[in-house]
Each structure stands twice: as structure tokens, then as C-alpha cells.
Short mmCIF file of C-alpha atoms in Angstrom, two decimals:
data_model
loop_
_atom_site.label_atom_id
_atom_site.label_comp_id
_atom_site.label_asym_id
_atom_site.label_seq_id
_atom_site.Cartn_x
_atom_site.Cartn_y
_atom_site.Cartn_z
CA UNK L 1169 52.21 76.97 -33.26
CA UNK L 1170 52.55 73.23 -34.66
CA UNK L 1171 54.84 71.99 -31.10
CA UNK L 1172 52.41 73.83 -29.08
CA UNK L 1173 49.36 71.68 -31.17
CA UNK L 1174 51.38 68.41 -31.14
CA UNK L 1175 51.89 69.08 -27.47
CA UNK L 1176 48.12 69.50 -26.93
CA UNK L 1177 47.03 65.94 -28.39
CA UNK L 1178 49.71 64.79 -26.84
CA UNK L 1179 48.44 65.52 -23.38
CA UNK L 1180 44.74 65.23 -24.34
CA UNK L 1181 45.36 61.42 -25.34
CA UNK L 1182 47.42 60.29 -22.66
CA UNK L 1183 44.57 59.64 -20.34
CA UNK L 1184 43.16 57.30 -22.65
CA UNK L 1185 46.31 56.18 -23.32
CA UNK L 1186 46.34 55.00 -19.35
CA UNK L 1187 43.71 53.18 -19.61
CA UNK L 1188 43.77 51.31 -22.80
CA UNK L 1189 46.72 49.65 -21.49
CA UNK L 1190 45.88 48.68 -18.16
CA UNK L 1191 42.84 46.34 -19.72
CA UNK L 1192 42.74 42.89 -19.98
CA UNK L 1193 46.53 42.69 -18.60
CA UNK L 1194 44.85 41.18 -15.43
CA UNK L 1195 46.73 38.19 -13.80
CA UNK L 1196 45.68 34.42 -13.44
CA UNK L 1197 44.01 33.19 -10.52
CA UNK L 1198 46.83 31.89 -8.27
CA UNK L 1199 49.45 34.54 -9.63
CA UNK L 1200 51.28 37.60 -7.97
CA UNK L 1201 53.22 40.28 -9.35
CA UNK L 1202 55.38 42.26 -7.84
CA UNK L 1203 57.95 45.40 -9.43
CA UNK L 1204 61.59 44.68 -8.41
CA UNK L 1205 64.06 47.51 -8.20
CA UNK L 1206 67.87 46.96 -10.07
CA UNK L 1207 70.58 49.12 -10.15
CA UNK L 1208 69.29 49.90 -13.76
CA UNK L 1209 65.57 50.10 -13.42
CA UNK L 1210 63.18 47.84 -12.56
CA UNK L 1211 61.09 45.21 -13.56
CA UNK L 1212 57.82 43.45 -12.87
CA UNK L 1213 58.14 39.79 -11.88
CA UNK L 1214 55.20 37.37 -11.71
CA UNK L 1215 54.70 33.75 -9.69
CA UNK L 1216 52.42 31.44 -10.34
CA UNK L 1217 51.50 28.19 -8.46
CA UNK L 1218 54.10 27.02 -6.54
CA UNK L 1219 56.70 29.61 -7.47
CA UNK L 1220 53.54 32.02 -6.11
CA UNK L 1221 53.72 30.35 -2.74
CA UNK L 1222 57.04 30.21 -2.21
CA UNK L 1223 57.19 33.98 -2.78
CA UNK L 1224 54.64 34.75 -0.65
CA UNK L 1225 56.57 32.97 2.24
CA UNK L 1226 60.15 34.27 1.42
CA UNK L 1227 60.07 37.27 -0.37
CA UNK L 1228 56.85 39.15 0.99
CA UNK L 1229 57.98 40.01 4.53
CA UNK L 1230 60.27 42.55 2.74
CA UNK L 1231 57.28 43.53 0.05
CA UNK L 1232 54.20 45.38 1.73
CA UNK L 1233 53.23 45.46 -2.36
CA UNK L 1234 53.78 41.56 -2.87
CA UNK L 1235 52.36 41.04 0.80
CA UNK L 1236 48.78 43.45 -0.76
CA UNK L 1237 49.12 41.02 -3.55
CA UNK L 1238 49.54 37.49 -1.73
CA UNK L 1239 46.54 38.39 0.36
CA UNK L 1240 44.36 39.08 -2.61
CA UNK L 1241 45.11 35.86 -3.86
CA UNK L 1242 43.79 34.44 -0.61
CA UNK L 1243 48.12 32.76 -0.32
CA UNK L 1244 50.12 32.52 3.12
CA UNK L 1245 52.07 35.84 3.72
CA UNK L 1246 55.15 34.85 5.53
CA UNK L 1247 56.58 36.21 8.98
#
């Protein structure tokens, strides 16, 4: 009885849970972000200025996700 009540609040508060952390975590004008898959996980990397720029040229043919992103941030998607 006490699992299957922990269980419930459990799944009644993840929701807010969600979206709690996804405010204010918004990135700098001029900044992309982009998650990068390892052999262990992955992890979220973020340019800014001319590190930004760079990434947009190089790295975002490969990345439809960093691509999304470079757009947004009005930057040069390269070829």
C-alpha cells in the first residue's frame, strides 16, 4: 500500500517536475547548444560568439539539431 502511494506522487509530480526545470535555463543571444553522443552518454555542449560561428560552419552540416539551432540564432549554417 505505501510503494503503490509513493509511486503515485511520484508520477503525479513529475510533470511539474518537467517544467520547473526547463525555466529560465534559456541560452544567451548569440549561443547554440547542441547534445553530443559518447561512447558513455552524452552531453550538451554550448558556443557562444565566435566559438558559435565556427560551429555553425563546421559542425552543423552533420547536426540537423545544431543546424535548427544556428538558424534560430539568425548564424551561417555551413554546406
Amino acid at each position: 500500500m505505501f510503494v503503490g502511494l509513493v509511486a503515485a506522487a511520484v508520477l503525479a509530480a513529475a510533470p511539474v517536475g518537467v517544467v520547473l526545470s526547463e525555466r529560465g535555463h534559456g541560452l544567451a543571444t548569440g549561443c547554440v547548444s547542441t547534445l553530443q553522443a559518447g561512447f558513455m552518454g552524452g552531453q550538451t555542449v554550448t558556443y557562444c560568439g565566435k566559438q558559435a560561428i565556427a560551429a555553425c560552419l563546421g559542425l552543423a552540416s552533420a547536426d540537423q539539431a545544431l543546424a535548427a539551432a544556428c538558424r534560430r540564432q539568425r548564424l551561417a549554417v555551413g554546406p
